[in-house]
Coordinates of C-alpha atoms in Angstrom, one line a residue:
Chain A
M6 CA -0.1 0.0 0.0
N7 CA 3.0 2.2 0.5
Q8 CA 3.8 1.7 -2.8
V9 CA 0.6 3.5 -4.2
G10 CA 2.5 7.3 -3.5
S11 CA 5.6 6.6 -5.0
L12 CA 6.3 6.2 -8.8
A13 CA 9.0 3.5 -8.3
P14 CA 8.2 1.2 -11.2
V15 CA 6.4 -1.5 -9.5
K16 CA 8.0 -4.7 -10.9
R17 CA 6.1 -8.3 -10.4
I18 CA 8.1 -11.1 -9.9
S19 CA 7.3 -13.3 -12.8
E20 CA 9.2 -14.1 -15.6
K21 CA 8.4 -13.8 -19.4
V22 CA 9.0 -15.6 -22.5
S23 CA 9.1 -14.2 -26.2
V24 CA 7.5 -16.0 -28.8
Q25 CA 7.4 -15.1 -32.3
T26 CA 4.4 -16.0 -34.6
P27 CA 4.8 -17.1 -38.2
E28 CA 3.5 -13.8 -38.8
Q29 CA 6.8 -12.1 -37.4
I30 CA 4.6 -10.9 -34.4
Q31 CA 6.3 -11.0 -31.1
F32 CA 4.1 -11.4 -28.0
E33 CA 4.8 -12.8 -24.7
F34 CA 3.9 -15.6 -22.3
E35 CA 4.0 -15.4 -18.6
L36 CA 5.9 -18.2 -17.0
A37 CA 3.9 -19.9 -14.0
G38 CA 6.1 -20.2 -10.7
V39 CA 7.0 -23.5 -8.4
S40 CA 4.0 -22.3 -6.0
A41 CA 1.2 -22.1 -8.6
R42 CA 2.6 -25.4 -10.1
M43 CA 2.8 -27.0 -6.8
M44 CA -0.9 -25.9 -6.0
A45 CA -2.0 -27.6 -9.3
Y46 CA -0.2 -30.7 -8.7
L47 CA -1.7 -31.1 -5.1
L48 CA -5.1 -30.4 -6.4
D49 CA -4.6 -33.1 -9.1
L50 CA -3.3 -35.4 -6.7
L51 CA -6.4 -35.2 -4.4
I52 CA -8.6 -35.6 -7.7
R53 CA -6.4 -38.5 -8.4
A54 CA -6.8 -40.3 -4.9
G55 CA -10.5 -39.2 -5.4
V56 CA -10.9 -41.2 -8.7
I57 CA -9.2 -44.0 -7.4
S58 CA -11.2 -44.5 -4.4
V59 CA -14.5 -44.0 -6.1
V60 CA -13.8 -46.3 -9.1
S61 CA -12.1 -48.9 -6.7
T62 CA -15.0 -49.0 -4.7
I63 CA -17.2 -49.4 -7.8
L64 CA -15.0 -52.1 -9.1
V65 CA -14.8 -54.0 -5.7
M66 CA -18.8 -53.8 -5.5
T67 CA -19.3 -55.4 -9.0
T68 CA -16.5 -57.7 -9.0
S69 CA -15.7 -58.9 -5.4
W70 CA -18.5 -61.7 -6.1
A71 CA -16.3 -63.4 -8.5
S72 CA -13.3 -63.4 -6.2
E73 CA -11.5 -60.9 -3.9
G74 CA -8.3 -61.4 -5.8
L75 CA -9.9 -60.1 -9.0
S76 CA -11.1 -56.9 -7.5
A77 CA -7.8 -56.5 -5.7
G78 CA -5.7 -57.3 -9.1
L79 CA -8.2 -54.6 -11.0
V80 CA -7.9 -51.9 -8.3
L81 CA -4.0 -52.2 -8.5
I82 CA -4.2 -51.8 -12.4
L83 CA -6.5 -48.6 -12.1
A84 CA -3.9 -47.2 -9.7
F85 CA -1.3 -47.9 -12.3
V86 CA -3.0 -46.5 -14.8
V87 CA -4.1 -43.1 -13.3
E88 CA -0.6 -42.7 -11.6
W89 CA 1.1 -42.8 -14.7
G90 CA -1.9 -41.8 -17.3
Y91 CA -3.7 -39.2 -15.4
N92 CA -1.4 -36.3 -16.5
T93 CA -0.3 -37.7 -19.8
L94 CA -3.7 -38.5 -21.4
L95 CA -5.4 -35.1 -20.0
E96 CA -2.4 -32.9 -21.1
W97 CA -2.3 -34.2 -24.4
R98 CA -6.1 -34.5 -24.6
F99 CA -7.0 -31.2 -23.3
N100 CA -4.5 -28.9 -24.9
G101 CA -1.6 -29.0 -21.8
V102 CA -4.3 -28.6 -18.8
T103 CA -5.5 -30.9 -16.0
P104 CA -8.0 -30.0 -13.7
G105 CA -5.6 -28.8 -11.2
K106 CA -3.9 -26.6 -13.9
K107 CA -7.1 -25.2 -15.0
A108 CA -7.9 -24.3 -11.5
L109 CA -4.7 -22.4 -11.1
G110 CA -5.2 -21.1 -14.4
I111 CA -1.7 -22.5 -15.9
R112 CA -1.2 -24.7 -19.0
V113 CA 1.6 -26.5 -20.4
V114 CA 2.9 -25.3 -24.0
R115 CA 5.6 -26.0 -26.3
T116 CA 8.6 -23.4 -25.9
D117 CA 7.3 -22.0 -29.3
G118 CA 4.0 -21.5 -27.7
V119 CA 2.2 -24.2 -29.7
S120 CA 0.2 -26.9 -28.0
I121 CA 1.6 -30.1 -27.0
D122 CA 1.3 -33.6 -28.8
F123 CA 1.4 -37.1 -27.3
V124 CA 4.9 -37.7 -27.4
R125 CA 5.5 -34.7 -25.4
S126 CA 3.2 -35.1 -23.0
A127 CA 4.5 -38.7 -22.5
M128 CA 8.1 -37.4 -22.1
R129 CA 7.5 -34.8 -19.5
N130 CA 5.3 -37.0 -17.6
F131 CA 7.5 -39.8 -17.5
L132 CA 10.3 -37.9 -16.3
R133 CA 8.3 -37.2 -13.1
A134 CA 9.9 -40.0 -11.9
A135 CA 13.3 -38.2 -12.1
D136 CA 11.9 -34.9 -11.3
I137 CA 10.2 -36.5 -8.1
F138 CA 13.7 -37.7 -7.0
P139 CA 15.1 -37.9 -4.4
F140 CA 11.4 -36.8 -2.4
F141 CA 8.8 -34.3 -3.4
Y142 CA 10.2 -33.2 -6.4
A143 CA 13.6 -31.9 -5.1
A144 CA 15.3 -32.2 -8.6
G145 CA 12.4 -30.8 -10.5
V146 CA 12.4 -27.7 -8.4
L147 CA 16.4 -27.4 -8.2
T148 CA 16.3 -27.6 -12.3
M149 CA 13.2 -25.1 -12.1
F150 CA 15.7 -22.6 -10.4
F151 CA 18.6 -23.3 -12.5
T152 CA 16.9 -23.2 -16.3
G153 CA 15.8 -19.5 -15.5
T154 CA 12.9 -20.5 -17.5
Q155 CA 11.2 -22.2 -14.8
R156 CA 11.5 -25.9 -16.2
R157 CA 12.0 -29.0 -14.8
L158 CA 13.9 -31.9 -16.1
G159 CA 10.7 -33.5 -17.9
D160 CA 10.1 -29.7 -19.6
L161 CA 13.7 -29.9 -20.5
A162 CA 13.2 -33.1 -22.3
A163 CA 10.1 -32.3 -23.8
D164 CA 10.9 -28.9 -24.9
T165 CA 8.0 -27.5 -22.9
M166 CA 7.1 -24.7 -20.3
V167 CA 4.3 -24.0 -17.9
I168 CA 2.7 -20.7 -18.6
R169 CA -0.1 -18.8 -16.7
E170 CA -3.1 -18.2 -18.7
K171 CA -3.7 -14.4 -18.6
R172 CA -6.9 -12.8 -19.2
S173 CA -6.4 -8.9 -19.9
P174 CA -9.6 -7.3 -20.5
L175 CA -9.9 -4.3 -22.7
R176 CA -10.9 -1.3 -20.5
D177 CA -11.9 1.9 -21.5
L178 CA -10.8 5.1 -19.4
P179 CA -11.5 5.0 -16.0
P180 CA -14.1 7.4 -14.3
L181 CA -12.5 10.9 -14.0
P182 CA -13.7 13.8 -12.1
L183 CA -15.3 16.4 -13.6
N184 CA -13.8 19.5 -15.1
P185 CA -10.1 18.1 -15.5
V186 CA -7.3 20.9 -15.6
E187 CA -6.4 21.3 -19.5
I188 CA -3.0 20.4 -20.0
P189 CA -1.5 20.6 -23.8
A190 CA -0.5 17.0 -25.0
G191 CA 3.0 18.3 -25.7
A192 CA 3.8 19.4 -22.2
L193 CA 4.1 15.6 -20.9
M194 CA 6.9 14.9 -23.4
Q195 CA 8.7 17.9 -22.3
L196 CA 8.4 16.7 -18.5
G197 CA 9.3 13.3 -19.6
I198 CA 5.9 11.5 -18.4
R199 CA 6.3 8.1 -19.5
D200 CA 3.5 5.6 -20.5
R201 CA 4.4 3.6 -17.0
D202 CA 3.2 7.1 -15.2
L203 CA 0.4 7.3 -17.1
M204 CA -0.8 3.4 -16.0
I205 CA -0.3 4.5 -12.5
I206 CA -2.6 7.5 -12.8
D207 CA -5.1 5.3 -14.8
E208 CA -4.8 2.8 -11.8
F209 CA -5.3 5.2 -9.2
F210 CA -8.6 6.6 -10.9
R211 CA -9.7 2.9 -11.2
R212 CA -9.0 2.5 -7.2
R213 CA -10.5 6.1 -6.5
H214 CA -13.2 5.0 -4.5
L215 CA -11.4 2.8 -2.2
F216 CA -9.7 5.9 -0.6
S217 CA -11.1 8.9 1.6
E218 CA -11.2 12.0 0.3
D219 CA -7.9 13.1 2.2
R220 CA -6.0 10.0 1.3
A221 CA -6.8 10.5 -2.6
D222 CA -5.7 14.2 -2.0
E223 CA -2.8 13.0 -0.2
I224 CA -2.2 10.6 -3.1
A225 CA -2.5 12.6 -6.1
A226 CA -0.4 15.4 -4.8
V227 CA 2.6 13.4 -5.0
L228 CA 2.5 13.6 -8.8
G229 CA 0.2 15.9 -9.5
D230 CA 1.7 19.1 -7.3
P231 CA 5.3 19.2 -9.0
V232 CA 3.5 18.7 -12.4
A233 CA 1.1 21.5 -11.6
K234 CA 4.2 23.7 -10.3
K235 CA 6.2 23.2 -13.2
L236 CA 3.4 24.1 -15.8
G237 CA 2.5 26.9 -13.5
I238 CA -1.2 25.7 -13.1
E239 CA -3.0 27.9 -10.3
G240 CA -5.9 26.5 -8.2
G241 CA -7.6 23.1 -9.3
G242 CA -7.1 19.8 -6.9
S243 CA -4.0 17.5 -7.7
E244 CA -6.5 15.0 -8.7
L245 CA -8.1 17.4 -11.5
V246 CA -4.3 17.8 -12.6
L247 CA -3.7 14.1 -13.0
A248 CA -7.0 13.8 -15.0
G249 CA -5.8 16.1 -17.1
M250 CA -2.2 14.5 -17.5
L251 CA -4.2 11.2 -18.3
L252 CA -6.5 12.8 -21.2
A253 CA -3.3 14.6 -22.4
G254 CA -1.6 11.3 -22.7
N255 CA -4.2 9.8 -24.6
E256 CA -4.1 12.8 -27.0
V257 CA -0.4 12.1 -27.2
R258 CA -0.7 8.5 -28.4
S259 CA -3.8 9.4 -30.6
S260 CA -1.8 11.9 -32.5
W261 CA 1.3 9.8 -32.9
Y262 CA -1.3 7.0 -34.3
G263 CA -2.9 9.7 -36.4
R264 CA 0.0 10.9 -38.2
S265 CA 1.0 7.0 -38.9
T266 CA -2.4 6.3 -40.3
A267 CA -1.3 8.9 -43.1
T268 CA 1.2 6.5 -44.4
S269 CA -0.9 3.7 -43.6
I270 CA 0.1 0.0 -43.4
P271 CA -1.5 -2.0 -46.2
G272 CA -1.1 -5.2 -44.6
A273 CA -3.0 -4.1 -41.6
S274 CA -6.2 -2.8 -43.4
G275 CA -6.0 -5.3 -46.1
G276 CA -6.9 -8.2 -43.6
A277 CA -10.1 -6.4 -42.5
R278 CA -12.4 -6.7 -45.3
Chain B
M21 CA -9.7 10.6 -30.5
I22 CA -8.2 8.3 -32.8
K23 CA -7.1 5.8 -30.4
Q24 CA -10.7 5.6 -29.1
D25 CA -11.7 5.2 -33.4
F26 CA -9.0 2.3 -33.8
M27 CA -10.8 0.6 -30.7
E28 CA -14.1 1.1 -31.9
Q29 CA -13.3 0.0 -35.2
R30 CA -11.6 -3.2 -34.2
R31 CA -13.7 -4.1 -31.1
V32 CA -16.2 -6.0 -32.6
R33 CA -13.6 -8.4 -34.6
W34 CA -11.5 -8.9 -31.3
E35 CA -14.9 -9.7 -29.1
R36 CA -15.8 -12.2 -32.0
L37 CA -12.3 -13.5 -32.1
E38 CA -12.6 -14.0 -28.2
Q39 CA -16.0 -15.7 -28.4
V40 CA -14.6 -18.2 -31.4
L41 CA -11.5 -18.6 -28.8
R42 CA -13.7 -19.7 -25.9
R43 CA -15.5 -22.4 -28.3
L44 CA -12.2 -23.5 -29.6
E45 CA -11.1 -23.8 -25.9
T46 CA -13.8 -25.4 -24.6
G47 CA -15.2 -27.6 -27.3
R48 CA -14.0 -30.9 -28.7
S49 CA -12.2 -30.5 -31.9
G50 CA -14.7 -32.4 -33.9
K51 CA -17.4 -30.6 -33.2
I52 CA -16.3 -27.2 -34.7
A53 CA -17.5 -26.3 -38.0
Q54 CA -14.9 -25.6 -40.9
H55 CA -16.3 -22.3 -41.5
E56 CA -15.3 -21.3 -37.7
L57 CA -12.0 -22.4 -38.0
D58 CA -11.5 -20.2 -41.4
E59 CA -13.0 -17.2 -39.3
F60 CA -10.7 -18.0 -36.4
V61 CA -7.5 -17.9 -38.6
H62 CA -8.7 -14.9 -40.5
L63 CA -9.5 -12.9 -37.2
Y64 CA -6.3 -14.1 -35.4
R65 CA -4.0 -12.7 -38.2
I66 CA -5.8 -9.2 -37.7
A67 CA -5.2 -9.6 -34.2
C68 CA -1.6 -10.6 -34.7
S69 CA -1.3 -7.4 -36.9
D70 CA -3.3 -5.0 -34.5
L71 CA -0.9 -6.3 -31.9
A72 CA 2.4 -5.2 -34.1
R73 CA 0.5 -1.9 -35.0
A74 CA -0.6 -1.0 -31.2
R75 CA 3.2 -1.5 -30.2
S76 CA 4.8 0.5 -33.0
Q77 CA 2.4 3.3 -32.3
D78 CA 2.5 3.1 -28.7
L79 CA -1.3 3.0 -28.4
G80 CA -0.8 2.2 -24.7
D81 CA -0.1 -0.8 -22.2
D82 CA -3.8 -1.5 -22.0
V83 CA -4.5 -2.4 -25.5
E84 CA -1.3 -3.9 -26.1
S85 CA -1.6 -6.3 -23.0
Y86 CA -5.3 -7.1 -24.3
L87 CA -4.1 -7.9 -27.5
N88 CA -1.0 -9.9 -26.4
A89 CA -3.3 -11.9 -24.5
I90 CA -5.7 -13.0 -27.3
V91 CA -2.7 -13.7 -29.6
A92 CA -1.3 -15.7 -27.1
R93 CA -4.4 -17.8 -26.8
G94 CA -4.9 -18.2 -30.5
H95 CA -1.3 -19.3 -30.7
K96 CA -1.9 -22.0 -28.5
Q97 CA -4.6 -23.1 -30.8
F98 CA -2.2 -24.1 -33.4
R99 CA -1.4 -27.7 -32.8
P100 CA 0.5 -30.4 -34.9
R101 CA -2.2 -32.7 -36.3
T102 CA -1.7 -36.2 -34.6
S103 CA -4.6 -37.8 -34.4
P104 CA -3.9 -41.6 -33.4
D105 CA -6.3 -44.1 -35.1
R106 CA -6.4 -47.6 -35.4
R107 CA -3.9 -48.0 -38.0
R108 CA -1.5 -46.0 -36.3
F109 CA -1.7 -48.2 -33.2
F110 CA -1.1 -51.4 -35.3
E111 CA 1.8 -50.2 -37.3
F112 CA 3.4 -49.1 -33.9
F113 CA 3.9 -52.5 -33.0
T114 CA 4.6 -53.8 -36.6
H115 CA 7.3 -50.8 -37.2
D116 CA 7.7 -47.9 -35.1
F117 CA 8.6 -49.9 -31.9
P118 CA 11.2 -52.5 -33.1
R119 CA 12.8 -49.9 -35.5
A120 CA 13.2 -47.4 -32.4
V121 CA 14.7 -50.2 -30.7
R122 CA 17.0 -51.3 -33.5
A123 CA 18.1 -47.4 -33.7
Q124 CA 19.8 -47.7 -30.2
K125 CA 21.3 -51.1 -30.4
W126 CA 24.5 -50.3 -29.0
Y127 CA 22.7 -48.6 -25.6
V128 CA 20.6 -52.1 -25.7
L129 CA 24.0 -53.9 -25.9
A130 CA 25.2 -51.8 -23.1
A131 CA 22.1 -52.2 -21.1
T132 CA 22.0 -55.9 -21.4
L133 CA 25.8 -56.3 -20.2
L134 CA 24.8 -53.7 -17.4
F135 CA 22.1 -56.2 -16.3
V136 CA 23.4 -59.8 -17.2
V137 CA 26.8 -59.4 -15.6
P138 CA 26.0 -58.7 -12.3
I139 CA 23.4 -61.4 -12.5
V140 CA 26.1 -63.9 -13.5
I141 CA 28.8 -62.5 -10.8
T142 CA 26.4 -62.5 -8.1
A143 CA 24.9 -65.9 -9.1
W144 CA 28.2 -67.5 -9.2
A145 CA 29.6 -65.6 -5.9
V146 CA 26.1 -67.2 -4.5
V147 CA 26.7 -70.8 -5.6
N148 CA 30.2 -70.5 -4.2
D149 CA 29.0 -69.1 -0.8
P150 CA 25.4 -69.2 -0.2
D151 CA 25.7 -66.8 2.9
I152 CA 26.2 -63.8 0.3
A153 CA 22.8 -64.2 -0.4
Y154 CA 21.8 -62.9 3.0
S155 CA 24.0 -59.9 2.9
L156 CA 22.3 -59.1 -0.6
S157 CA 18.5 -59.8 0.4
D158 CA 16.2 -59.8 3.0
P159 CA 16.9 -63.4 5.0
A160 CA 13.1 -63.7 5.7
Q161 CA 12.5 -62.8 2.1
L162 CA 14.5 -65.1 1.0
E163 CA 13.3 -68.0 3.0
M164 CA 9.8 -67.5 2.1
L165 CA 10.5 -67.1 -1.9
T166 CA 12.4 -70.5 -1.1
D167 CA 9.6 -72.0 0.5
A168 CA 6.9 -70.7 -2.3
Y169 CA 9.3 -72.5 -5.1
A170 CA 9.7 -75.5 -2.7
E171 CA 6.0 -76.0 -2.9
G172 CA 6.0 -75.7 -6.7
H173 CA 3.3 -74.8 -9.0
Q174 CA 2.2 -78.0 -9.8
G175 CA -1.4 -77.4 -8.0
G176 CA -1.6 -74.2 -9.7
R177 CA -3.3 -71.1 -8.2
S178 CA -6.6 -70.0 -7.6
E179 CA -7.9 -67.3 -10.3
G180 CA -8.2 -64.8 -7.9
E181 CA -4.7 -65.2 -6.9
D182 CA -3.6 -64.9 -10.1
S183 CA -5.8 -61.8 -11.2
L184 CA -4.1 -59.9 -7.7
M185 CA -0.6 -61.3 -8.6
T186 CA -1.3 -59.8 -12.2
G187 CA -2.7 -56.3 -11.2
F188 CA 0.3 -56.2 -8.7
Y189 CA 3.0 -57.1 -11.4
V190 CA 1.3 -54.0 -13.7
H191 CA 1.5 -51.5 -11.0
N192 CA 5.0 -52.5 -9.8
N193 CA 7.0 -53.7 -13.1
V194 CA 5.8 -51.0 -15.5
G195 CA 6.5 -48.6 -12.6
I196 CA 10.0 -49.7 -12.3
A197 CA 10.4 -49.7 -15.9
F198 CA 9.2 -46.1 -16.5
R199 CA 11.7 -45.2 -13.2
C200 CA 14.6 -46.8 -14.8
F201 CA 14.2 -44.7 -17.9
A202 CA 13.2 -41.5 -16.2
T203 CA 16.1 -41.5 -13.6
G204 CA 18.5 -41.6 -16.8
A205 CA 17.9 -38.1 -16.9
F206 CA 20.9 -37.9 -14.2
F207 CA 23.5 -38.7 -16.9
G208 CA 22.0 -42.1 -17.5
L209 CA 23.6 -42.7 -13.6
G210 CA 20.2 -43.6 -12.5
S211 CA 19.3 -46.2 -15.3
I212 CA 22.5 -47.8 -14.7
F213 CA 22.0 -48.0 -11.1
F214 CA 18.7 -49.5 -11.5
L215 CA 19.7 -52.4 -14.1
V216 CA 22.8 -53.6 -12.0
L217 CA 20.7 -53.5 -8.8
N218 CA 18.0 -55.4 -10.4
G219 CA 20.6 -57.5 -11.8
V220 CA 22.5 -58.2 -8.6
M221 CA 19.3 -58.8 -6.6
G222 CA 17.6 -61.1 -9.4
G223 CA 21.2 -63.0 -9.6
A224 CA 21.6 -63.2 -6.0
V225 CA 17.9 -64.8 -5.0
G226 CA 17.7 -67.2 -8.4
A227 CA 21.0 -68.5 -7.1
Y228 CA 19.9 -69.0 -3.8
I229 CA 16.8 -70.6 -4.6
C230 CA 18.8 -73.2 -7.2
V231 CA 21.4 -73.9 -4.8
A232 CA 18.9 -74.5 -2.2
G233 CA 17.5 -77.3 -4.7
Y234 CA 14.5 -75.8 -6.5
S235 CA 16.3 -74.9 -9.7
Q236 CA 13.5 -76.7 -11.8
S237 CA 10.7 -75.0 -10.0
F238 CA 12.1 -71.6 -10.2
L239 CA 13.5 -71.6 -13.8
S240 CA 10.3 -73.0 -15.0
F241 CA 8.7 -70.1 -13.6
V242 CA 10.9 -67.4 -14.6
I243 CA 11.3 -68.4 -18.2
G244 CA 8.2 -68.0 -19.7
H245 CA 7.2 -64.4 -18.5
G246 CA 11.2 -63.3 -18.5
A247 CA 11.1 -63.1 -22.1
F248 CA 9.2 -60.1 -22.1
E249 CA 9.9 -58.9 -18.6
L250 CA 13.8 -59.0 -18.5
T251 CA 13.9 -57.4 -22.1
A252 CA 11.5 -54.8 -21.3
I253 CA 13.5 -53.7 -18.3
V254 CA 16.5 -53.9 -20.4
L255 CA 15.2 -51.7 -23.0
S256 CA 14.1 -48.8 -20.9
G257 CA 17.2 -49.0 -19.0
A258 CA 19.0 -48.6 -22.4
T259 CA 16.4 -45.6 -23.2
G260 CA 17.6 -44.1 -19.9
I261 CA 21.3 -44.4 -20.6
K262 CA 20.7 -42.9 -24.1
L263 CA 18.8 -39.8 -22.7
G264 CA 22.0 -39.2 -20.1
M265 CA 24.0 -39.8 -23.0
I266 CA 22.3 -37.2 -25.1
L267 CA 22.8 -34.8 -22.0
V268 CA 26.4 -35.7 -21.6
N269 CA 27.4 -35.4 -25.3
P270 CA 24.6 -33.6 -27.7
G271 CA 27.0 -33.8 -30.4
P272 CA 26.7 -30.8 -32.9
Y273 CA 23.3 -29.5 -31.4
S274 CA 22.2 -27.8 -28.2
R275 CA 21.1 -30.4 -25.6
V276 CA 17.4 -29.1 -25.9
D277 CA 17.5 -29.7 -29.9
A278 CA 19.6 -33.3 -29.4
L279 CA 16.9 -34.1 -26.9
K280 CA 14.0 -33.2 -29.4
M281 CA 15.1 -35.1 -32.2
K282 CA 15.4 -38.3 -30.5
S283 CA 12.2 -38.0 -27.9
R284 CA 9.9 -39.5 -30.3
Q285 CA 12.1 -42.7 -30.9
M286 CA 12.6 -42.7 -27.0
I287 CA 9.4 -42.6 -26.0
N288 CA 8.4 -45.2 -28.6
V289 CA 10.9 -47.6 -26.8
V290 CA 9.5 -46.9 -23.6
L291 CA 5.9 -47.2 -24.4
G292 CA 7.0 -50.4 -26.3
A293 CA 8.6 -52.1 -23.2
A294 CA 5.4 -51.0 -21.1
A295 CA 3.3 -53.0 -23.9
M296 CA 5.9 -55.8 -23.4
L297 CA 5.6 -55.6 -19.5
L298 CA 1.6 -55.7 -19.9
V299 CA 2.3 -59.0 -21.6
A300 CA 4.7 -60.1 -19.0
A301 CA 2.4 -59.4 -16.3
L302 CA -0.2 -61.6 -17.8
L303 CA 2.1 -64.6 -18.4
E304 CA 3.5 -64.1 -14.5
G305 CA 0.1 -63.9 -13.1
F306 CA -1.7 -67.0 -15.3
W307 CA 0.7 -68.9 -17.1
S308 CA 4.1 -69.1 -15.2
P309 CA 2.4 -70.0 -11.7
S310 CA 0.0 -72.8 -13.9
G311 CA 0.2 -76.5 -13.0
A312 CA 1.7 -77.2 -16.5
A313 CA 4.7 -79.4 -16.7
P314 CA 8.1 -78.0 -16.6
M315 CA 9.2 -79.4 -19.5
I316 CA 6.4 -77.6 -21.2
K317 CA 7.1 -74.3 -19.4
F318 CA 10.7 -74.3 -20.8
I319 CA 9.5 -75.2 -24.5
V320 CA 7.0 -72.3 -24.4
G321 CA 9.5 -69.9 -22.5
G322 CA 12.1 -70.8 -25.0
V323 CA 9.9 -70.6 -27.9
L324 CA 8.7 -66.8 -26.7
W325 CA 12.5 -65.9 -26.0
V326 CA 13.1 -66.6 -29.7
L327 CA 10.0 -64.8 -30.7
V328 CA 10.6 -61.6 -28.9
I329 CA 14.2 -61.4 -29.9
S330 CA 13.6 -62.1 -33.6
Y331 CA 10.5 -59.9 -33.4
L332 CA 12.9 -56.9 -32.3
M333 CA 15.4 -58.1 -34.6
L334 CA 13.5 -58.4 -37.6
A335 CA 10.0 -56.4 -37.3
G336 CA 9.5 -53.5 -39.7
R337 CA 12.8 -54.0 -41.8
V338 CA 11.4 -53.4 -44.8
G339 CA 11.6 -49.9 -46.1
E340 CA 13.3 -49.1 -42.9
S341 CA 15.8 -46.3 -43.5
R342 CA 19.4 -46.5 -42.1

């Protein structure tokens, strides 16, 4: 919370991997961390235990009249299939997702971002036997730290990685106060206001309703007052200055964009019929 | 505001793309109509170019990360087309598996030696001094096994016990084979360890039982399923050593690329070995302990060995690239 007032760039601890599409467009995947993967694993473990206990109860009820040995044998085979098949088959069938991974919002993909096939799924999941060595995935977690791309031995052998599924909704401008201070678009560039600063202002207005009037003033003053002073703006609260900056920032982008459309990119509009 | 215009203009398409994506992500691939796929590809391309545009013209982090997210989601939908059908399943056993085994024959030879030499050495040692077996294996277990073979299998076993043991062999042995392969990731050391360990234990226990005078009962039990079980353990160990060796010496490629090139082959051998262990489990559960005369078991077992080895050496030779 103390961070809100400062303009120090807030860096989240997450690693990103860049991937290029055949269209030569780069985009980023965010890697899933150890903790998310561990939670997903534990969840899957619970589900596996649930499946085994339910199905084996059914097996015992339907086959034990023949012989107890038969049902015990079937239960052992079931345990084998679930232990080795659960991840392999689900990740293959459902595009890199198991129920546990789904719940944690993570997914297995090839390192080039394409979905995995059976061989990769089998490779990364059979190698769990090595990752699990000598206890509770110690080898796997160690390699995850050293690879830098959070991959365990199975991932390295299968050339896969686990990514965070990101949903990033498209947002309109946040609700702004009435009568924002008029700020010329060019002034922002002179002051060296960057996109990241504007993002923080954007975030501030999105959370504006969480603060009391006094607190909001206090926060807004950190950036608003120096800017107002430099531009020689008298009166008008610091919030109104911030709102003006946000609007001006949008204008800057738009005008850059407008200038580029004059020499418009043929491919970009050609695709849109 | 031109940024706003751009968003208004494109938004319909982005939202439609999200809709199609949702269907692709949740639906089964068979139920997606061709025109939807065409639409997806079309919309995905547009989103790609929009992302490049948003970036180069600095339309803001919000638009950029939104487009980044939908492009990433779309990208994941592209997948290699590998729908396994019945023909592929059949071909796996007639071609892929034996070929993959032959492709790594030197590793198979090495694994065989790592398995057989410890058997011979410990067996020889135990024959000379049976007490050695006690230091290699749990004495109580040794006595139990000896008693079991002393009883022999002339009476056969109940069917229930057969099924139980089959389940146990599947659970236990295939798991061992997978582990024997996977621990090869530690530069092959895990696989070597498991091969030698299994050899030492097997040699000690087998020799002890034979010295105790039940060699016929023991050998006639082992020979039938051994053709599948022992070979499969050696094969998965060989694949593990290969995995380790690729890590140690990837040749002119990066380690990841070297692994990538061989991974299908390695997985084929491991899956084939697993299938062999399923056969072994059935044999070990139902045939090996049956009341059939030892002579018949030896003959059948011998035939199985010949079949397994000639299958691995000869199947799928026609048209094999070398």
